[in-house]
Amino acid sequence: MNEKAYNYAIKYLKNIKTKKDVYDYLIRKGFSDEETSEVCDYIEEVGLVDDDLYVKFFVEDSFRIKNKGTKKIVYELKRKGIDDDKIDEAIDAAKDMEYEALKEAYERKLDATKSETDVYKRRTKIIRFLLSRGFDYSDIKDIVDI
């Protein structure tokens, strides 16, 4: 195993990452595909990278802290190379957090748009914001009642 590639990977893993994140990072650093794959397989084998754990934390943080909707979370996880099955499982486990995230995002945007006097414009801004955060329109429609 390439010791230099391994050391780069360990430094990069200060924060929790996916296997694909580490792979892409090592490729950007100029390591060959073979060296990168070998290091990634090894760090996954010894437990330094755990995509299941990453997905669980990512979904919970996205709902609780970042107030994102399911659509945006799924999109971001797919970009990180996570399997659809893992994504679905994590979303289902944390589904009850989505309504709270929607409510929190709505209240923040409602407060931020309080200077808007036109009710239609205010409602439109809030709906567009919530859609951009990845929430489903039917859920937004249920909560927006300006």
Tab-separated table of N, CA and C in Angstrom:
chain	number	residue	atom	x	y	z
A	1	MET	N	0.858	-1.178	0.000
A	1	MET	CA	0.000	0.000	0.000
A	1	MET	C	0.899	1.234	0.000
A	2	ASN	N	0.467	2.245	-0.720
A	2	ASN	CA	1.212	3.497	-0.799
A	2	ASN	C	1.057	4.248	0.519
A	3	GLU	N	2.140	4.388	1.257
A	3	GLU	CA	2.130	5.038	2.575
A	3	GLU	C	1.750	6.515	2.479
A	4	LYS	N	2.219	7.180	1.455
A	4	LYS	CA	1.917	8.606	1.284
A	4	LYS	C	0.421	8.820	1.049
A	5	ALA	N	-0.175	7.985	0.202
A	5	ALA	CA	-1.612	8.081	-0.064
A	5	ALA	C	-2.407	7.799	1.208
A	6	TYR	N	-1.947	6.801	1.973
A	6	TYR	CA	-2.614	6.474	3.242
A	6	TYR	C	-2.562	7.666	4.202
A	7	ASN	N	-1.408	8.314	4.309
A	7	ASN	CA	-1.265	9.463	5.209
A	7	ASN	C	-2.155	10.630	4.772
A	8	TYR	N	-2.253	10.866	3.469
A	8	TYR	CA	-3.163	11.900	2.966
A	8	TYR	C	-4.611	11.566	3.346
A	9	ALA	N	-4.979	10.324	3.182
A	9	ALA	CA	-6.342	9.902	3.494
A	9	ALA	C	-6.638	10.093	4.977
A	10	ILE	N	-5.704	9.736	5.843
A	10	ILE	CA	-5.900	9.874	7.291
A	10	ILE	C	-6.057	11.345	7.671
A	11	LYS	N	-5.236	12.218	7.101
A	11	LYS	CA	-5.357	13.655	7.384
A	11	LYS	C	-6.711	14.185	6.928
A	12	TYR	N	-7.149	13.712	5.789
A	12	TYR	CA	-8.424	14.167	5.222
A	12	TYR	C	-9.611	13.711	6.057
A	13	LEU	N	-9.451	12.639	6.793
A	13	LEU	CA	-10.553	12.053	7.554
A	13	LEU	C	-10.767	12.695	8.922
A	14	LYS	N	-10.250	13.890	9.141
A	14	LYS	CA	-10.499	14.574	10.415
A	14	LYS	C	-11.999	14.705	10.673
A	15	ASN	N	-12.729	15.011	9.628
A	15	ASN	CA	-14.191	15.054	9.702
A	15	ASN	C	-14.723	13.821	8.985
A	16	ILE	N	-15.899	13.397	9.371
A	16	ILE	CA	-16.480	12.181	8.790
A	16	ILE	C	-16.692	12.388	7.284
A	17	LYS	N	-16.292	11.410	6.508
A	17	LYS	CA	-16.359	11.467	5.050
A	17	LYS	C	-16.919	10.161	4.504
A	18	THR	N	-17.321	10.205	3.236
A	18	THR	CA	-17.726	8.983	2.552
A	18	THR	C	-16.506	8.389	1.856
A	19	LYS	N	-16.649	7.150	1.464
A	19	LYS	CA	-15.567	6.492	0.731
A	19	LYS	C	-15.295	7.222	-0.578
A	20	LYS	N	-16.349	7.681	-1.238
A	20	LYS	CA	-16.193	8.414	-2.495
A	20	LYS	C	-15.481	9.744	-2.269
A	21	ASP	N	-15.771	10.438	-1.162
A	21	ASP	CA	-15.071	11.682	-0.847
A	21	ASP	C	-13.564	11.449	-0.774
A	22	VAL	N	-13.177	10.405	-0.050
A	22	VAL	CA	-11.759	10.089	0.106
A	22	VAL	C	-11.149	9.710	-1.248
A	23	TYR	N	-11.879	8.907	-2.003
A	23	TYR	CA	-11.403	8.483	-3.331
A	23	TYR	C	-11.148	9.703	-4.220
A	24	ASP	N	-12.130	10.591	-4.305
A	24	ASP	CA	-11.986	11.792	-5.137
A	24	ASP	C	-10.835	12.671	-4.662
A	25	TYR	N	-10.683	12.791	-3.354
A	25	TYR	CA	-9.605	13.594	-2.776
A	25	TYR	C	-8.238	13.046	-3.175
A	26	LEU	N	-8.059	11.747	-3.052
A	26	LEU	CA	-6.767	11.143	-3.389
A	26	LEU	C	-6.474	11.237	-4.889
A	27	ILE	N	-7.493	11.101	-5.713
A	27	ILE	CA	-7.313	11.263	-7.164
A	27	ILE	C	-6.860	12.697	-7.464
A	28	ARG	N	-7.491	13.687	-6.793
A	28	ARG	CA	-7.094	15.086	-6.985
A	28	ARG	C	-5.649	15.325	-6.542
A	29	LYS	N	-5.197	14.563	-5.566
A	29	LYS	CA	-3.821	14.694	-5.078
A	29	LYS	C	-2.820	14.019	-6.005
A	30	GLY	N	-3.300	13.334	-7.032
A	30	GLY	CA	-2.416	12.786	-8.040
A	30	GLY	C	-2.083	11.312	-7.893
A	31	PHE	N	-2.772	10.602	-7.009
A	31	PHE	CA	-2.515	9.176	-6.853
A	31	PHE	C	-3.259	8.406	-7.933
A	32	SER	N	-2.709	7.254	-8.288
A	32	SER	CA	-3.317	6.444	-9.347
A	32	SER	C	-4.620	5.824	-8.839
A	33	ASP	N	-5.411	5.376	-9.788
A	33	ASP	CA	-6.679	4.728	-9.464
A	33	ASP	C	-6.445	3.487	-8.603
A	34	GLU	N	-5.417	2.728	-8.943
A	34	GLU	CA	-5.101	1.499	-8.205
A	34	GLU	C	-4.694	1.805	-6.760
A	35	GLU	N	-3.811	2.793	-6.578
A	35	GLU	CA	-3.374	3.176	-5.228
A	35	GLU	C	-4.544	3.696	-4.407
A	36	THR	N	-5.347	4.524	-5.045
A	36	THR	CA	-6.490	5.121	-4.368
A	36	THR	C	-7.498	4.053	-3.950
A	37	SER	N	-7.808	3.146	-4.838
A	37	SER	CA	-8.758	2.075	-4.524
A	37	SER	C	-8.253	1.209	-3.380
A	38	GLU	N	-6.970	0.897	-3.405
A	38	GLU	CA	-6.384	0.065	-2.353
A	38	GLU	C	-6.487	0.739	-0.989
A	39	VAL	N	-6.155	2.031	-0.940
A	39	VAL	CA	-6.233	2.776	0.324
A	39	VAL	C	-7.684	2.887	0.780
A	40	CYS	N	-8.587	3.197	-0.133
A	40	CYS	CA	-10.007	3.344	0.227
A	40	CYS	C	-10.588	2.034	0.747
A	41	ASP	N	-10.248	0.936	0.107
A	41	ASP	CA	-10.720	-0.372	0.581
A	41	ASP	C	-10.184	-0.669	1.976
A	42	TYR	N	-8.923	-0.331	2.194
A	42	TYR	CA	-8.313	-0.592	3.505
A	42	TYR	C	-8.960	0.253	4.609
A	43	ILE	N	-9.132	1.561	4.364
A	43	ILE	CA	-9.704	2.400	5.426
A	43	ILE	C	-11.168	2.060	5.683
A	44	GLU	N	-11.836	1.530	4.674
A	44	GLU	CA	-13.212	1.063	4.895
A	44	GLU	C	-13.197	-0.228	5.717
A	45	GLU	N	-12.259	-1.098	5.405
A	45	GLU	CA	-12.143	-2.378	6.102
A	45	GLU	C	-11.841	-2.189	7.594
A	46	VAL	N	-10.980	-1.225	7.926
A	46	VAL	CA	-10.614	-1.012	9.331
A	46	VAL	C	-11.589	-0.079	10.054
A	47	GLY	N	-12.583	0.447	9.336
A	47	GLY	CA	-13.635	1.228	9.977
A	47	GLY	C	-13.392	2.725	10.044
A	48	LEU	N	-12.424	3.228	9.310
A	48	LEU	CA	-12.188	4.679	9.294
A	48	LEU	C	-13.206	5.409	8.435
A	49	VAL	N	-13.828	4.685	7.516
A	49	VAL	CA	-14.887	5.232	6.676
A	49	VAL	C	-16.079	4.292	6.797
A	50	ASP	N	-17.231	4.869	7.108
A	50	ASP	CA	-18.455	4.080	7.235
A	50	ASP	C	-19.588	4.863	6.587
A	51	ASP	N	-19.931	4.505	5.365
A	51	ASP	CA	-20.961	5.237	4.626
A	51	ASP	C	-22.328	5.170	5.317
A	52	ASP	N	-22.647	4.052	5.964
A	52	ASP	CA	-23.929	3.932	6.659
A	52	ASP	C	-24.035	4.953	7.786
A	53	LEU	N	-22.982	5.072	8.558
A	53	LEU	CA	-22.958	6.034	9.664
A	53	LEU	C	-22.986	7.459	9.128
A	54	TYR	N	-22.238	7.695	8.062
A	54	TYR	CA	-22.214	9.017	7.447
A	54	TYR	C	-23.619	9.439	7.017
A	55	VAL	N	-24.316	8.538	6.342
A	55	VAL	CA	-25.663	8.851	5.847
A	55	VAL	C	-26.601	9.150	7.007
A	56	LYS	N	-26.534	8.364	8.049
A	56	LYS	CA	-27.400	8.568	9.220
A	56	LYS	C	-27.186	9.966	9.808
A	57	PHE	N	-25.922	10.327	10.046
A	57	PHE	CA	-25.623	11.645	10.610
A	57	PHE	C	-25.983	12.767	9.640
A	58	PHE	N	-25.708	12.567	8.364
A	58	PHE	CA	-25.989	13.584	7.357
A	58	PHE	C	-27.481	13.894	7.305
A	59	VAL	N	-28.299	12.859	7.284
A	59	VAL	CA	-29.750	13.053	7.208
A	59	VAL	C	-30.267	13.759	8.461
A	60	GLU	N	-29.843	13.295	9.620
A	60	GLU	CA	-30.310	13.911	10.866
A	60	GLU	C	-29.869	15.370	10.965
A	61	ASP	N	-28.617	15.662	10.623
A	61	ASP	CA	-28.125	17.044	10.662
A	61	ASP	C	-28.845	17.923	9.642
A	62	SER	N	-29.114	17.363	8.484
A	62	SER	CA	-29.795	18.141	7.447
A	62	SER	C	-31.206	18.519	7.876
A	63	PHE	N	-31.900	17.614	8.522
A	63	PHE	CA	-33.243	17.928	9.020
A	63	PHE	C	-33.183	18.872	10.214
A	64	ARG	N	-32.395	18.535	11.215
A	64	ARG	CA	-32.386	19.285	12.476
A	64	ARG	C	-31.690	20.632	12.396
A	65	ILE	N	-30.513	20.661	11.823
A	65	ILE	CA	-29.694	21.864	11.878
A	65	ILE	C	-29.861	22.733	10.640
A	66	LYS	N	-29.877	22.112	9.484
A	66	LYS	CA	-29.891	22.879	8.246
A	66	LYS	C	-31.277	23.088	7.673
A	67	ASN	N	-32.279	22.452	8.266
A	67	ASN	CA	-33.670	22.594	7.825
A	67	ASN	C	-33.837	22.349	6.329
A	68	LYS	N	-33.316	21.221	5.871
A	68	LYS	CA	-33.448	20.833	4.476
A	68	LYS	C	-34.560	19.803	4.336
A	69	GLY	N	-35.114	19.738	3.144
A	69	GLY	CA	-36.143	18.763	2.845
A	69	GLY	C	-35.548	17.497	2.246
A	70	THR	N	-36.396	16.497	2.127
A	70	THR	CA	-35.965	15.188	1.643
A	70	THR	C	-35.347	15.252	0.253
A	71	LYS	N	-35.949	15.999	-0.647
A	71	LYS	CA	-35.447	16.051	-2.024
A	71	LYS	C	-34.012	16.571	-2.082
A	72	LYS	N	-33.723	17.604	-1.328
A	72	LYS	CA	-32.375	18.173	-1.338
A	72	LYS	C	-31.373	17.221	-0.679
A	73	ILE	N	-31.785	16.579	0.388
A	73	ILE	CA	-30.906	15.632	1.069
A	73	ILE	C	-30.561	14.473	0.147
A	74	VAL	N	-31.567	13.926	-0.520
A	74	VAL	CA	-31.343	12.809	-1.445
A	74	VAL	C	-30.392	13.230	-2.560
A	75	TYR	N	-30.603	14.406	-3.110
A	75	TYR	CA	-29.732	14.912	-4.179
A	75	TYR	C	-28.284	15.012	-3.707
A	76	GLU	N	-28.064	15.593	-2.539
A	76	GLU	CA	-26.707	15.769	-2.026
A	76	GLU	C	-26.036	14.429	-1.736
A	77	LEU	N	-26.785	13.485	-1.201
A	77	LEU	CA	-26.200	12.180	-0.903
A	77	LEU	C	-25.859	11.414	-2.178
A	78	LYS	N	-26.682	11.535	-3.196
A	78	LYS	CA	-26.381	10.873	-4.474
A	78	LYS	C	-25.116	11.456	-5.086
A	79	ARG	N	-24.930	12.759	-4.939
A	79	ARG	CA	-23.703	13.392	-5.429
A	79	ARG	C	-22.473	12.868	-4.708
A	80	LYS	N	-22.654	12.423	-3.485
A	80	LYS	CA	-21.543	11.895	-2.705
A	80	LYS	C	-21.324	10.403	-2.942
A	81	GLY	N	-22.092	9.830	-3.851
A	81	GLY	CA	-21.886	8.440	-4.231
A	81	GLY	C	-22.525	7.422	-3.301
A	82	ILE	N	-23.558	7.803	-2.584
A	82	ILE	CA	-24.229	6.901	-1.651
A	82	ILE	C	-25.308	6.119	-2.394
A	83	ASP	N	-25.429	4.830	-2.077
A	83	ASP	CA	-26.427	3.956	-2.694
A	83	ASP	C	-27.848	4.408	-2.341
A	84	ASP	N	-28.763	4.207	-3.286
A	84	ASP	CA	-30.166	4.573	-3.070
A	84	ASP	C	-30.771	3.851	-1.876
A	85	ASP	N	-30.411	2.583	-1.672
A	85	ASP	CA	-30.966	1.819	-0.554
A	85	ASP	C	-30.574	2.429	0.786
A	86	LYS	N	-29.323	2.830	0.908
A	86	LYS	CA	-28.852	3.457	2.151
A	86	LYS	C	-29.547	4.787	2.386
A	87	ILE	N	-29.741	5.536	1.322
A	87	ILE	CA	-30.414	6.832	1.431
A	87	ILE	C	-31.851	6.630	1.886
A	88	ASP	N	-32.573	5.720	1.229
A	88	ASP	CA	-33.974	5.465	1.578
A	88	ASP	C	-34.120	5.012	3.023
A	89	GLU	N	-33.232	4.142	3.445
A	89	GLU	CA	-33.275	3.630	4.817
A	89	GLU	C	-33.076	4.757	5.838
A	90	ALA	N	-32.110	5.627	5.590
A	90	ALA	CA	-31.833	6.730	6.515
A	90	ALA	C	-32.960	7.753	6.516
A	91	ILE	N	-33.524	8.031	5.356
A	91	ILE	CA	-34.636	8.990	5.262
A	91	ILE	C	-35.850	8.445	5.999
A	92	ASP	N	-36.146	7.173	5.802
A	92	ASP	CA	-37.290	6.559	6.488
A	92	ASP	C	-37.111	6.586	8.007
A	93	ALA	N	-35.887	6.366	8.471
A	93	ALA	CA	-35.618	6.356	9.911
A	93	ALA	C	-35.784	7.739	10.530
A	94	ALA	N	-35.565	8.777	9.742
A	94	ALA	CA	-35.622	10.140	10.284
A	94	ALA	C	-36.789	10.950	9.722
A	95	LYS	N	-37.761	10.279	9.119
A	95	LYS	CA	-38.866	10.959	8.434
A	95	LYS	C	-39.650	11.905	9.347
A	96	ASP	N	-39.763	11.557	10.609
A	96	ASP	CA	-40.526	12.398	11.535
A	96	ASP	C	-39.859	13.757	11.778
A	97	MET	N	-38.578	13.881	11.464
A	97	MET	CA	-37.858	15.145	11.650
A	97	MET	C	-38.151	16.132	10.524
A	98	GLU	N	-38.646	15.638	9.401
A	98	GLU	CA	-38.841	16.515	8.250
A	98	GLU	C	-39.883	17.596	8.529
A	99	TYR	N	-40.973	17.246	9.171
A	99	TYR	CA	-42.007	18.247	9.445
A	99	TYR	C	-41.465	19.356	10.338
A	100	GLU	N	-40.682	18.987	11.334
A	100	GLU	CA	-40.089	19.990	12.221
A	100	GLU	C	-39.130	20.890	11.450
A	101	ALA	N	-38.364	20.320	10.528
A	101	ALA	CA	-37.444	21.098	9.697
A	101	ALA	C	-38.227	22.073	8.814
A	102	LEU	N	-39.315	21.600	8.242
A	102	LEU	CA	-40.164	22.448	7.407
A	102	LEU	C	-40.747	23.592	8.231
A	103	LYS	N	-41.236	23.270	9.380
A	103	LYS	CA	-41.838	24.283	10.254
A	103	LYS	C	-40.800	25.342	10.654
A	104	GLU	N	-39.615	24.904	11.010
A	104	GLU	CA	-38.543	25.821	11.402
A	104	GLU	C	-38.127	26.721	10.241
A	105	ALA	N	-37.947	26.137	9.054
A	105	ALA	CA	-37.565	26.917	7.871
A	105	ALA	C	-38.664	27.921	7.517
A	106	TYR	N	-39.906	27.491	7.627
A	106	TYR	CA	-41.045	28.379	7.347
A	106	TYR	C	-41.056	29.561	8.310
A	107	GLU	N	-40.890	29.287	9.587
A	107	GLU	CA	-40.923	30.363	10.581
A	107	GLU	C	-39.789	31.355	10.384
A	108	ARG	N	-38.611	30.840	10.037
A	108	ARG	CA	-37.477	31.744	9.777
A	108	ARG	C	-37.747	32.638	8.574
A	109	LYS	N	-38.240	32.050	7.504
A	109	LYS	CA	-38.503	32.834	6.296
A	109	LYS	C	-39.678	33.786	6.510
A	110	LEU	N	-40.647	33.372	7.276
A	110	LEU	CA	-41.780	34.233	7.598
A	110	LEU	C	-41.289	35.473	8.323
A	111	ASP	N	-40.397	35.286	9.263
A	111	ASP	CA	-39.821	36.398	10.013
A	111	ASP	C	-38.957	37.278	9.107
A	112	ALA	N	-38.203	36.661	8.207
A	112	ALA	CA	-37.311	37.401	7.315
A	112	ALA	C	-38.068	38.216	6.275
A	113	THR	N	-39.300	37.838	5.970
A	113	THR	CA	-40.088	38.542	4.951
A	113	THR	C	-41.177	39.413	5.553
A	114	LYS	N	-41.092	39.697	6.831
A	114	LYS	CA	-42.165	40.464	7.472
A	114	LYS	C	-42.273	41.895	6.954
A	115	SER	N	-41.213	42.418	6.329
A	115	SER	CA	-41.279	43.770	5.782
A	115	SER	C	-42.030	43.825	4.444
A	116	GLU	N	-42.255	42.685	3.833
A	116	GLU	CA	-42.993	42.621	2.563
A	116	GLU	C	-44.476	42.868	2.843
A	117	THR	N	-44.999	43.934	2.257
A	117	THR	CA	-46.399	44.296	2.523
A	117	THR	C	-47.390	43.555	1.633
A	118	ASP	N	-46.970	43.203	0.449
A	118	ASP	CA	-47.840	42.483	-0.475
A	118	ASP	C	-47.907	41.007	-0.038
A	119	VAL	N	-49.064	40.572	0.375
A	119	VAL	CA	-49.251	39.220	0.898
A	119	VAL	C	-48.925	38.166	-0.153
A	120	TYR	N	-49.321	38.414	-1.401
A	120	TYR	CA	-49.055	37.456	-2.473
A	120	TYR	C	-47.552	37.283	-2.688
A	121	LYS	N	-46.813	38.404	-2.747
A	121	LYS	CA	-45.361	38.335	-2.934
A	121	LYS	C	-44.686	37.632	-1.760
A	122	ARG	N	-45.142	37.925	-0.570
A	122	ARG	CA	-44.565	37.298	0.623
A	122	ARG	C	-44.781	35.784	0.590
A	123	ARG	N	-45.995	35.393	0.287
A	123	ARG	CA	-46.323	33.965	0.224
A	123	ARG	C	-45.494	33.278	-0.863
A	124	THR	N	-45.346	33.916	-2.018
A	124	THR	CA	-44.565	33.362	-3.125
A	124	THR	C	-43.099	33.204	-2.736
A	125	LYS	N	-42.542	34.207	-2.074
A	125	LYS	CA	-41.142	34.138	-1.636
A	125	LYS	C	-40.928	32.973	-0.677
A	126	ILE	N	-41.858	32.817	0.239
A	126	ILE	CA	-41.733	31.735	1.223
A	126	ILE	C	-41.832	30.379	0.543
A	127	ILE	N	-42.788	30.214	-0.348
A	127	ILE	CA	-42.963	28.937	-1.045
A	127	ILE	C	-41.730	28.617	-1.893
A	128	ARG	N	-41.233	29.601	-2.635
A	128	ARG	CA	-40.030	29.365	-3.446
A	128	ARG	C	-38.836	28.983	-2.577
A	129	PHE	N	-38.692	29.655	-1.446
A	129	PHE	CA	-37.597	29.344	-0.531
A	129	PHE	C	-37.698	27.907	-0.036
A	130	LEU	N	-38.881	27.521	0.395
A	130	LEU	CA	-39.068	26.166	0.927
A	130	LEU	C	-38.868	25.103	-0.157
A	131	LEU	N	-39.307	25.395	-1.375
A	131	LEU	CA	-39.056	24.463	-2.484
A	131	LEU	C	-37.559	24.335	-2.748
A	132	SER	N	-36.837	25.444	-2.662
A	132	SER	CA	-35.392	25.397	-2.899
A	132	SER	C	-34.663	24.629	-1.807
A	133	ARG	N	-35.268	24.519	-0.639
A	133	ARG	CA	-34.676	23.753	0.463
A	133	ARG	C	-34.964	22.263	0.330
A	134	GLY	N	-35.787	21.882	-0.664
A	134	GLY	CA	-36.022	20.477	-0.938
A	134	GLY	C	-37.283	19.899	-0.323
A	135	PHE	N	-38.190	20.759	0.107
A	135	PHE	CA	-39.441	20.264	0.678
A	135	PHE	C	-40.457	20.025	-0.423
A	136	ASP	N	-41.367	19.118	-0.179
A	136	ASP	CA	-42.402	18.756	-1.131
A	136	ASP	C	-43.493	19.828	-1.131
A	137	TYR	N	-43.999	20.159	-2.310
A	137	TYR	CA	-45.000	21.216	-2.424
A	137	TYR	C	-46.259	20.919	-1.613
A	138	SER	N	-46.695	19.681	-1.593
A	138	SER	CA	-47.914	19.364	-0.841
A	138	SER	C	-47.727	19.627	0.656
A	139	ASP	N	-46.531	19.357	1.175
A	139	ASP	CA	-46.256	19.655	2.587
A	139	ASP	C	-46.182	21.153	2.828
A	140	ILE	N	-45.578	21.866	1.881
A	140	ILE	CA	-45.471	23.330	1.993
A	140	ILE	C	-46.864	23.956	1.988
A	141	LYS	N	-47.702	23.474	1.087
A	141	LYS	CA	-49.055	23.994	0.953
A	141	LYS	C	-49.827	23.850	2.271
A	142	ASP	N	-49.585	22.753	2.969
A	142	ASP	CA	-50.271	22.514	4.233
A	142	ASP	C	-49.833	23.477	5.343
A	143	ILE	N	-48.583	23.929	5.280
A	143	ILE	CA	-48.070	24.757	6.372
A	143	ILE	C	-48.150	26.254	6.086
A	144	VAL	N	-48.085	26.644	4.811
A	144	VAL	CA	-48.116	28.070	4.467
A	144	VAL	C	-49.551	28.544	4.457
A	145	ASP	N	-49.837	29.442	5.380
A	145	ASP	CA	-51.218	29.937	5.503
A	145	ASP	C	-51.230	31.436	5.768
A	146	ILE	N	-50.590	32.157	4.884
A	146	ILE	CA	-50.523	33.616	5.066
A	146	ILE	C	-51.793	34.243	4.571
